PDB file of C-alpha atoms and ligand atoms in Angstrom:
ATOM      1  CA  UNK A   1      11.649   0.179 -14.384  1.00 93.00           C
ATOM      2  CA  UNK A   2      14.706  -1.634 -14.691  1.00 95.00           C
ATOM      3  CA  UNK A   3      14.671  -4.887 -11.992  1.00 97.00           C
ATOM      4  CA  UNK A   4      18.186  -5.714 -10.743  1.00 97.00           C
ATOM      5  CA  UNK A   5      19.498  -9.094 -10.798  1.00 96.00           C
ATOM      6  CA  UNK A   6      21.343 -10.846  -8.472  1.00 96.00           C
ATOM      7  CA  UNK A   7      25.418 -10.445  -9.028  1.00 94.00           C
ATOM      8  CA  UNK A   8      24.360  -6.581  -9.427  1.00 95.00           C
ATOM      9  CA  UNK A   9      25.970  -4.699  -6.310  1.00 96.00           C
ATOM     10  CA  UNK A  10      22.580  -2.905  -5.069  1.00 97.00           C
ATOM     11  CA  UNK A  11      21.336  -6.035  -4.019  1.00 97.00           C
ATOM     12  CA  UNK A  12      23.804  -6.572  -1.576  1.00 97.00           C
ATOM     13  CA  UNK A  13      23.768  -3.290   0.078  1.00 97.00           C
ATOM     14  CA  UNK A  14      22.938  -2.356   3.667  1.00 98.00           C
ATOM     15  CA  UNK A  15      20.085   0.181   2.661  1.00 98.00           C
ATOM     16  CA  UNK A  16      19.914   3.593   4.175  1.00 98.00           C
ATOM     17  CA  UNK A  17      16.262   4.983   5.854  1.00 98.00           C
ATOM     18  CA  UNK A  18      14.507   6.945   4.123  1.00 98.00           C
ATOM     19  CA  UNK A  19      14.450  10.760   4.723  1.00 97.00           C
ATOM     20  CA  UNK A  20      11.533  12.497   3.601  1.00 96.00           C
ATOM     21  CA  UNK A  21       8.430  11.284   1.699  1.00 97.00           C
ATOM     22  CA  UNK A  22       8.624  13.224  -1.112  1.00 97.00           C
ATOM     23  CA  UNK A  23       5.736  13.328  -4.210  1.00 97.00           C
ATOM     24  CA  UNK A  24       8.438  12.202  -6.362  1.00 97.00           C
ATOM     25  CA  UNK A  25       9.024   8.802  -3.941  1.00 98.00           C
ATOM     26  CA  UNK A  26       5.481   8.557  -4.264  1.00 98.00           C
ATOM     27  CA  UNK A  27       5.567   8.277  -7.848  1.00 98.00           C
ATOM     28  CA  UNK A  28       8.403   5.915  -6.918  1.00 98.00           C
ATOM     29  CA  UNK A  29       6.391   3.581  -5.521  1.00 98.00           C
ATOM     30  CA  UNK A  30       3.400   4.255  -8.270  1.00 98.00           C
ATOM     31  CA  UNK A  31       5.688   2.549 -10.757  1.00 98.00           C
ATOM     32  CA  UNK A  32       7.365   0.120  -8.330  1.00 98.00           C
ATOM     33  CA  UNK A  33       3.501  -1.471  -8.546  1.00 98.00           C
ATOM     34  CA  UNK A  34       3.281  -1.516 -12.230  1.00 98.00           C
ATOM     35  CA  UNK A  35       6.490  -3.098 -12.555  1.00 97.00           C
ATOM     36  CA  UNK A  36       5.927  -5.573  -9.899  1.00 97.00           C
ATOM     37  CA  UNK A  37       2.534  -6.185 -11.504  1.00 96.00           C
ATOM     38  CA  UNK A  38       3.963  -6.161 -14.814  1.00 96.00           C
ATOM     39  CA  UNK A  39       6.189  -9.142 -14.155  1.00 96.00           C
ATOM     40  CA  UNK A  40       3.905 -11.236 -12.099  1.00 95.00           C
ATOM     41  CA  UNK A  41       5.480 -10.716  -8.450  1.00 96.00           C
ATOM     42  CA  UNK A  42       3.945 -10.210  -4.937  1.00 97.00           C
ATOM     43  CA  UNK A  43       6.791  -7.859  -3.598  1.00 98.00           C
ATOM     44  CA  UNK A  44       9.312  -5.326  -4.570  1.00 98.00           C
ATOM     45  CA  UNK A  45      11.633  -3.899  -2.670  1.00 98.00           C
ATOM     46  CA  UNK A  46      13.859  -0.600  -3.606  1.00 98.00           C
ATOM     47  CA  UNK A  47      17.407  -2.175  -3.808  1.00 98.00           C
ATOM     48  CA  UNK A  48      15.695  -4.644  -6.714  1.00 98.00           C
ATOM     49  CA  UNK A  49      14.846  -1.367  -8.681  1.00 98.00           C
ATOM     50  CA  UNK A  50      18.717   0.381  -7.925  1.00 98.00           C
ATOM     51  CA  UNK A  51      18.029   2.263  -4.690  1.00 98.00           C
ATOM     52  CA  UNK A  52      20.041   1.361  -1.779  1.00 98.00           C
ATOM     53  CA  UNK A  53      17.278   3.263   0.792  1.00 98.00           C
ATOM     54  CA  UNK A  54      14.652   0.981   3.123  1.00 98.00           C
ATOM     55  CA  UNK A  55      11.411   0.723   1.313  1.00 98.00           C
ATOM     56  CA  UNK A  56       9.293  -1.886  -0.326  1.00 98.00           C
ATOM     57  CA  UNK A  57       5.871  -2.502  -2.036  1.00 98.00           C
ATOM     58  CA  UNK A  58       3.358  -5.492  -1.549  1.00 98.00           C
ATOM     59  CA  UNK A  59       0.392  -6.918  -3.085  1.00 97.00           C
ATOM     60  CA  UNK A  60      -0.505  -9.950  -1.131  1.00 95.00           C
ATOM     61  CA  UNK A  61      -3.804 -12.495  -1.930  1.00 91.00           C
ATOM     62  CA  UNK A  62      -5.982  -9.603  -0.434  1.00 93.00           C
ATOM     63  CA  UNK A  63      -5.319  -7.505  -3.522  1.00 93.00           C
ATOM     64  CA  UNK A  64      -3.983  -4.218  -1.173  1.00 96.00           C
ATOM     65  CA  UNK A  65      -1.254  -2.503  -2.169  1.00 97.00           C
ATOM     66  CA  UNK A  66       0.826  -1.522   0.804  1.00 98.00           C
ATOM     67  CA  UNK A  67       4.008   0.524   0.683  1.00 98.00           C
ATOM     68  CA  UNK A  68       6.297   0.026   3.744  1.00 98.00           C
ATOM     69  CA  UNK A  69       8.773   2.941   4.463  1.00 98.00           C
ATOM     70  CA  UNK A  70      11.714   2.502   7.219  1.00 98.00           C
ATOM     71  CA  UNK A  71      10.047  -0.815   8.066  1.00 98.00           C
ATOM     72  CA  UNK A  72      10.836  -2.362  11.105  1.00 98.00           C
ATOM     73  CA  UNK A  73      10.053  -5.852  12.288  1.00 98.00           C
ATOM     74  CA  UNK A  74       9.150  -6.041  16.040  1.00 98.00           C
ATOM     75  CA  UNK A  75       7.967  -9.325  16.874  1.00 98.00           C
ATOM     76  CA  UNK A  76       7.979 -12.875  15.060  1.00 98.00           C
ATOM     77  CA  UNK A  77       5.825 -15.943  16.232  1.00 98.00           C
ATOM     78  CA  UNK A  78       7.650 -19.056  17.880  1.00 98.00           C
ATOM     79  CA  UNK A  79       6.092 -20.988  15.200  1.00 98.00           C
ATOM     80  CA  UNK A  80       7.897 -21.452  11.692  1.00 98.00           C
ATOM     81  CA  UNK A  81       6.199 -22.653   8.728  1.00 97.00           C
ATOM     82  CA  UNK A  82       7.827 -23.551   4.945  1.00 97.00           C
ATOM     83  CA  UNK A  83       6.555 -21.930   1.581  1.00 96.00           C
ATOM     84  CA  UNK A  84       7.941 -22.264  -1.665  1.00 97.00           C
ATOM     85  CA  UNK A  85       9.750 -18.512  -2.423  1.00 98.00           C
ATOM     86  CA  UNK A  86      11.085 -16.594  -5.901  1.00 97.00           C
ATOM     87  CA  UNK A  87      12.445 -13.556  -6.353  1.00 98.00           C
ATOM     88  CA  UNK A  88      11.947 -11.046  -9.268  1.00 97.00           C
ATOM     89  CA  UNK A  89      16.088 -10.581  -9.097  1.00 97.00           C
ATOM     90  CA  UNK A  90      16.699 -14.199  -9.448  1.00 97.00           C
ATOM     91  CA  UNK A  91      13.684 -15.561 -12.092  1.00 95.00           C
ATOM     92  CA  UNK A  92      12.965 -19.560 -12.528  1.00 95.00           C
ATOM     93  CA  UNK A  93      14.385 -20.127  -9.777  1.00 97.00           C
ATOM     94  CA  UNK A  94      12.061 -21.213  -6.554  1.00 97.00           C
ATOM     95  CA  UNK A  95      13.249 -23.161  -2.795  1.00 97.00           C
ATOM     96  CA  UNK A  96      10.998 -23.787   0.277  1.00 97.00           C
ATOM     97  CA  UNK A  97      12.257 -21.607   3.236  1.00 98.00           C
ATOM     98  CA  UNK A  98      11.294 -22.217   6.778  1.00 97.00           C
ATOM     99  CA  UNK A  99      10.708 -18.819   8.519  1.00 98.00           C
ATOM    100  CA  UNK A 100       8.576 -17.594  11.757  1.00 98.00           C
ATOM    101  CA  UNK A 101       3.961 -17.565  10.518  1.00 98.00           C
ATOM    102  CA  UNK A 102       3.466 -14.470  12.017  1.00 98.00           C
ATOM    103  CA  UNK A 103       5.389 -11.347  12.359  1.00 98.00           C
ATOM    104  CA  UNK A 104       4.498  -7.944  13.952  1.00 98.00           C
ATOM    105  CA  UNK A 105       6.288  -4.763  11.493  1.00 98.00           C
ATOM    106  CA  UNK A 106       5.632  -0.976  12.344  1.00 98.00           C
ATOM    107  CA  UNK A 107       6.118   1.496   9.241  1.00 98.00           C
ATOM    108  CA  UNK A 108       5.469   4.410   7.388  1.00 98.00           C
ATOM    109  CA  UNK A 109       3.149   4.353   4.515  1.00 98.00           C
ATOM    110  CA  UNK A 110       3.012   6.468   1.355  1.00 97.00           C
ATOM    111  CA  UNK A 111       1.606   9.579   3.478  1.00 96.00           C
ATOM    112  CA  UNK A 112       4.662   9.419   6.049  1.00 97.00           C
ATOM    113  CA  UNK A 113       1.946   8.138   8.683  1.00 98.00           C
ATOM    114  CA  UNK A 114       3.040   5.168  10.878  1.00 98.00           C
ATOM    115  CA  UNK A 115       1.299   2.077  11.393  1.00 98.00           C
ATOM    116  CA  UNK A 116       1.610  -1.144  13.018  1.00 98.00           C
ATOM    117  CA  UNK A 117       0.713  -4.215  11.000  1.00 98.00           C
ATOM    118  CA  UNK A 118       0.335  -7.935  12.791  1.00 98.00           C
ATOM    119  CA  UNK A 119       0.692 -10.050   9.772  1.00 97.00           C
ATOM    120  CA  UNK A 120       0.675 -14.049   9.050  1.00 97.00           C
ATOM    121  CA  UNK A 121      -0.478 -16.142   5.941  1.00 96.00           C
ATOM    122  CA  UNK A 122       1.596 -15.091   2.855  1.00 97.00           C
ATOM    123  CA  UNK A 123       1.985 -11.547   3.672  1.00 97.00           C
ATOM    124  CA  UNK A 124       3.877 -12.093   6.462  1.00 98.00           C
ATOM    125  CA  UNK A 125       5.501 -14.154   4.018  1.00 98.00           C
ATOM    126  CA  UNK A 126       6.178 -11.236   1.820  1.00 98.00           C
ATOM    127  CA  UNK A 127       6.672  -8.591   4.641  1.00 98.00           C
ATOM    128  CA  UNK A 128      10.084 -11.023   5.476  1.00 98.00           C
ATOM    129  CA  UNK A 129      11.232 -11.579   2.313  1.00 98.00           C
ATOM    130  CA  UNK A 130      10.953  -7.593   1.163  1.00 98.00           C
ATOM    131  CA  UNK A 131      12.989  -6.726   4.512  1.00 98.00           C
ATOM    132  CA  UNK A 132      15.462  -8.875   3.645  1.00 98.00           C
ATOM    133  CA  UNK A 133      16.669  -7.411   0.548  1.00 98.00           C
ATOM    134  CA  UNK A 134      16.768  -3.491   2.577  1.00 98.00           C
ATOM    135  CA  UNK A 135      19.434  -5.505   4.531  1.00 98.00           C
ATOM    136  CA  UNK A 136      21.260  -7.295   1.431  1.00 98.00           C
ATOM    137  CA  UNK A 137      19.785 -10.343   2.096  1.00 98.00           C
ATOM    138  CA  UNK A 138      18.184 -12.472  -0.850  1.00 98.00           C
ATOM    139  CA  UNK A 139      15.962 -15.513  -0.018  1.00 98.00           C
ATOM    140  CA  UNK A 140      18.596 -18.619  -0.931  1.00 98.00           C
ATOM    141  CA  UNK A 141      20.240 -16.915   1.658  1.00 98.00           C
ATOM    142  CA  UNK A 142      17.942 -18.623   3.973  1.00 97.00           C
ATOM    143  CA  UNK A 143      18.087 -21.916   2.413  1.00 96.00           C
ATOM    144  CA  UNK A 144      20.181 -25.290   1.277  1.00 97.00           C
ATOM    145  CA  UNK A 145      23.955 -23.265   0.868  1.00 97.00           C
ATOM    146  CA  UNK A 146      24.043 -26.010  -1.944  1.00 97.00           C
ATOM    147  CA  UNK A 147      21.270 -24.238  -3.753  1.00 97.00           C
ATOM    148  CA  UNK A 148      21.936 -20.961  -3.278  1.00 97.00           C
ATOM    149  CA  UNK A 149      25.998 -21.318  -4.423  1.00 97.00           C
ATOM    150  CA  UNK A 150      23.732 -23.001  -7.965  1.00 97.00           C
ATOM    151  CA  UNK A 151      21.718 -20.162  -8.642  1.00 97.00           C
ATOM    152  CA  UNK A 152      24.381 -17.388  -7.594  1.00 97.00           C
ATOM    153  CA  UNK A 153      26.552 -19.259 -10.443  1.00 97.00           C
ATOM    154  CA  UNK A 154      23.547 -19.068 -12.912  1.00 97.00           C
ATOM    155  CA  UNK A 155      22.732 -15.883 -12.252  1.00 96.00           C
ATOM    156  CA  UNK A 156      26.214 -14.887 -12.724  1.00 95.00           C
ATOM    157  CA  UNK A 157      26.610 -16.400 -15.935  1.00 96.00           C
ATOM    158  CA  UNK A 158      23.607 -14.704 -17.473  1.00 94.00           C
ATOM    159  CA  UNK A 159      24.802 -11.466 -16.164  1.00 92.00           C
ATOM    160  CA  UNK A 160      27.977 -12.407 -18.292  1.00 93.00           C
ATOM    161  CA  UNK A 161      25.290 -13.159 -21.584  1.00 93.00           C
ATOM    162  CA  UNK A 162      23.700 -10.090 -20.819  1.00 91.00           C
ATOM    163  CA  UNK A 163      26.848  -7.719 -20.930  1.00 91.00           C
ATOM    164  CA  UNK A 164      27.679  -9.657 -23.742  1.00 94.00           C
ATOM    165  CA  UNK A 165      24.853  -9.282 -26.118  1.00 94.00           C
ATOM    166  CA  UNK A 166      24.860  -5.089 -24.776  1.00 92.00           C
ATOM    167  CA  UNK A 167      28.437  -4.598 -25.997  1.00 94.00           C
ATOM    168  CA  UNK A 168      27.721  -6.537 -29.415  1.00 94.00           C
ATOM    169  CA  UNK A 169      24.541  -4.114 -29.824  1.00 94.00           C
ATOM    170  CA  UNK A 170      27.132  -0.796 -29.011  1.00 94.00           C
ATOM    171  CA  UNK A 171      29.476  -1.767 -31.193  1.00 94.00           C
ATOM    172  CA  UNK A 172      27.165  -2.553 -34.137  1.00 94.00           C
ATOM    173  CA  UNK A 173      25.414   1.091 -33.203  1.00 94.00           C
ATOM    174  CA  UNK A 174      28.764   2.232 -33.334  1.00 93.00           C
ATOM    175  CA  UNK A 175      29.816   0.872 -36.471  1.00 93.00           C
ATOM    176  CA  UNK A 176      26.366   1.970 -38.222  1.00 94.00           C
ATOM    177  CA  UNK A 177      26.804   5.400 -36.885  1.00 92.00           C
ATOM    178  CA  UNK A 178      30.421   5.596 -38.859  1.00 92.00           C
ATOM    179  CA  UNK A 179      29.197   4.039 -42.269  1.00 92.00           C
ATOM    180  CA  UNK A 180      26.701   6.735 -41.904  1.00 92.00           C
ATOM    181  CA  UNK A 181      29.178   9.066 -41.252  1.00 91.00           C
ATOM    182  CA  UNK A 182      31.539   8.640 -43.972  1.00 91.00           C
ATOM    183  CA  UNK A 183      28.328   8.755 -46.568  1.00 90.00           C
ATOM    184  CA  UNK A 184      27.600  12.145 -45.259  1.00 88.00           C
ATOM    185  CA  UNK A 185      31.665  13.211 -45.740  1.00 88.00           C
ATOM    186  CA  UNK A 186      31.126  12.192 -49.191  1.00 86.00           C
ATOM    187  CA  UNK A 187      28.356  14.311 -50.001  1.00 83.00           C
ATOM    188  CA  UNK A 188      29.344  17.262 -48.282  1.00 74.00           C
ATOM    189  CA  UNK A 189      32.713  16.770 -50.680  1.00 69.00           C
TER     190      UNK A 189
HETATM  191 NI1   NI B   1      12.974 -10.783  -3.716  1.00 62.20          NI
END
C-alpha cells in the first residue's frame, strides 16, 4: 500500500464513520499491518493509506494488533506526559508532544463488536496520535508552530521532487513507446 504524505489532501480530511464491516475492509486492515510493519511504524491510520473513513491499526510494545473502527475517545487522565512522536506521512522527522497518560476509547474491532479499552503507556500514546489523523490532525500539529511550519515546508518540497522525477519517468515511457512505434510503421511498410 501506498502511504500518503503530508501536503497530500487525505490527510487533512474530516474522515467519515465507517458503515459496514465488510470482508473486503478486513482485508483492508490485513494489509494496513503489513505495510505498517513493513516500514517500521506502531500505527496506521486510514487517511495515511487514501481513505477519508474513521479507522486505524496498532501494534503497541505488547505485540497485539488491534484495529479500531469509529473510535471514540471518552475520557483522558488530568495528567500529561511528553514522548518523542513520528509519523509514517512525515518520515525523519520526530518532536516531543505533551498529551494526557491515560485515555479511555470505546470501538469496534475487526468483527464489528464494540469494546472499551482504558489505555496508558505508549498505546495510549498511539491510540491519540491514530485519532488524530481521522480528524485531519497530524502530530506537529500539537507541537512548537516553529517546527511544524519546517517540516510542512520539507515535506512540501519533496512532494515537488517526487512529482518531478514521476513526470520525467512518463515522458521517457512515452517517448520509448513512440521510437517503438515508428520501428513497427517501418516494418509493417
Ligand atoms: Ni501518524
Amino acid at each position: 500500500m501506498k502511504i500518503y504524505k503530508l501536503g497530500e489532501e487525505v490527510l487533512r480530511q474530516k474522515c467519515e464513520p465507517v458503515a459496514e464491516i465488510t470482508d473486503s475492509l478486513r482485508e483492508t486492515f490485513n494489509e494496513m499491518f503489513e505495510t505498517m510493519i513493513e516500514a517500521d511504524g506502531v500505527g496506521l491510520a486510514a487517511p495515511q493509506i487514501g481513505i477519508a473513513q474513521r479507522f486505524f491499526v496498532i501494534i503497541s510494545d505488547d505485540d497485539v494488533r488491534r484495529v479500531f473502527v469509529n473510535p471514540q475517545i471518552i475520557s483522558t487522565s488530568n495528567e500529561l506526559c511528553d514522548y518523542e512522536e513520528g509519523c509514517l506521512s512525515m518520515p525523519g522527522f520526530n518532536e516531543n508532544i505533551r498529551r494526557p497518560a491515560k485515555v479511555t476509547v470505546q470501538a469496534l474491532d475487526e468483527n464489528g463488536k464494540a469494546f472499551t479499552l482504558e489505555a496508558d503507556g505508549l498505546l495510549a500514546r498511539i491510540i491519540q496520535h491514530e485519532n488524530d489523523h481521522l480528524d485531519g490532525i497530524v502530530y506537529i500539529d500539537r507541537g512548537d508552530p516553529n517546527f511544524a511550519a519546517k517540516v510542512t515546508d520539507q515535506m512540501k518540497k519533496r512532494l515537488e521532487r517526487a512529482a518531478k522525477k514521476e513526470a520525467e519517468k512518463a515522458r521517457k515511457a512515452a517517448s520509448i513507446a513512440a521510437k517503438l512505434a515508428a520501428k513497427e510503421a517501418k516494418k509493417v511498410k
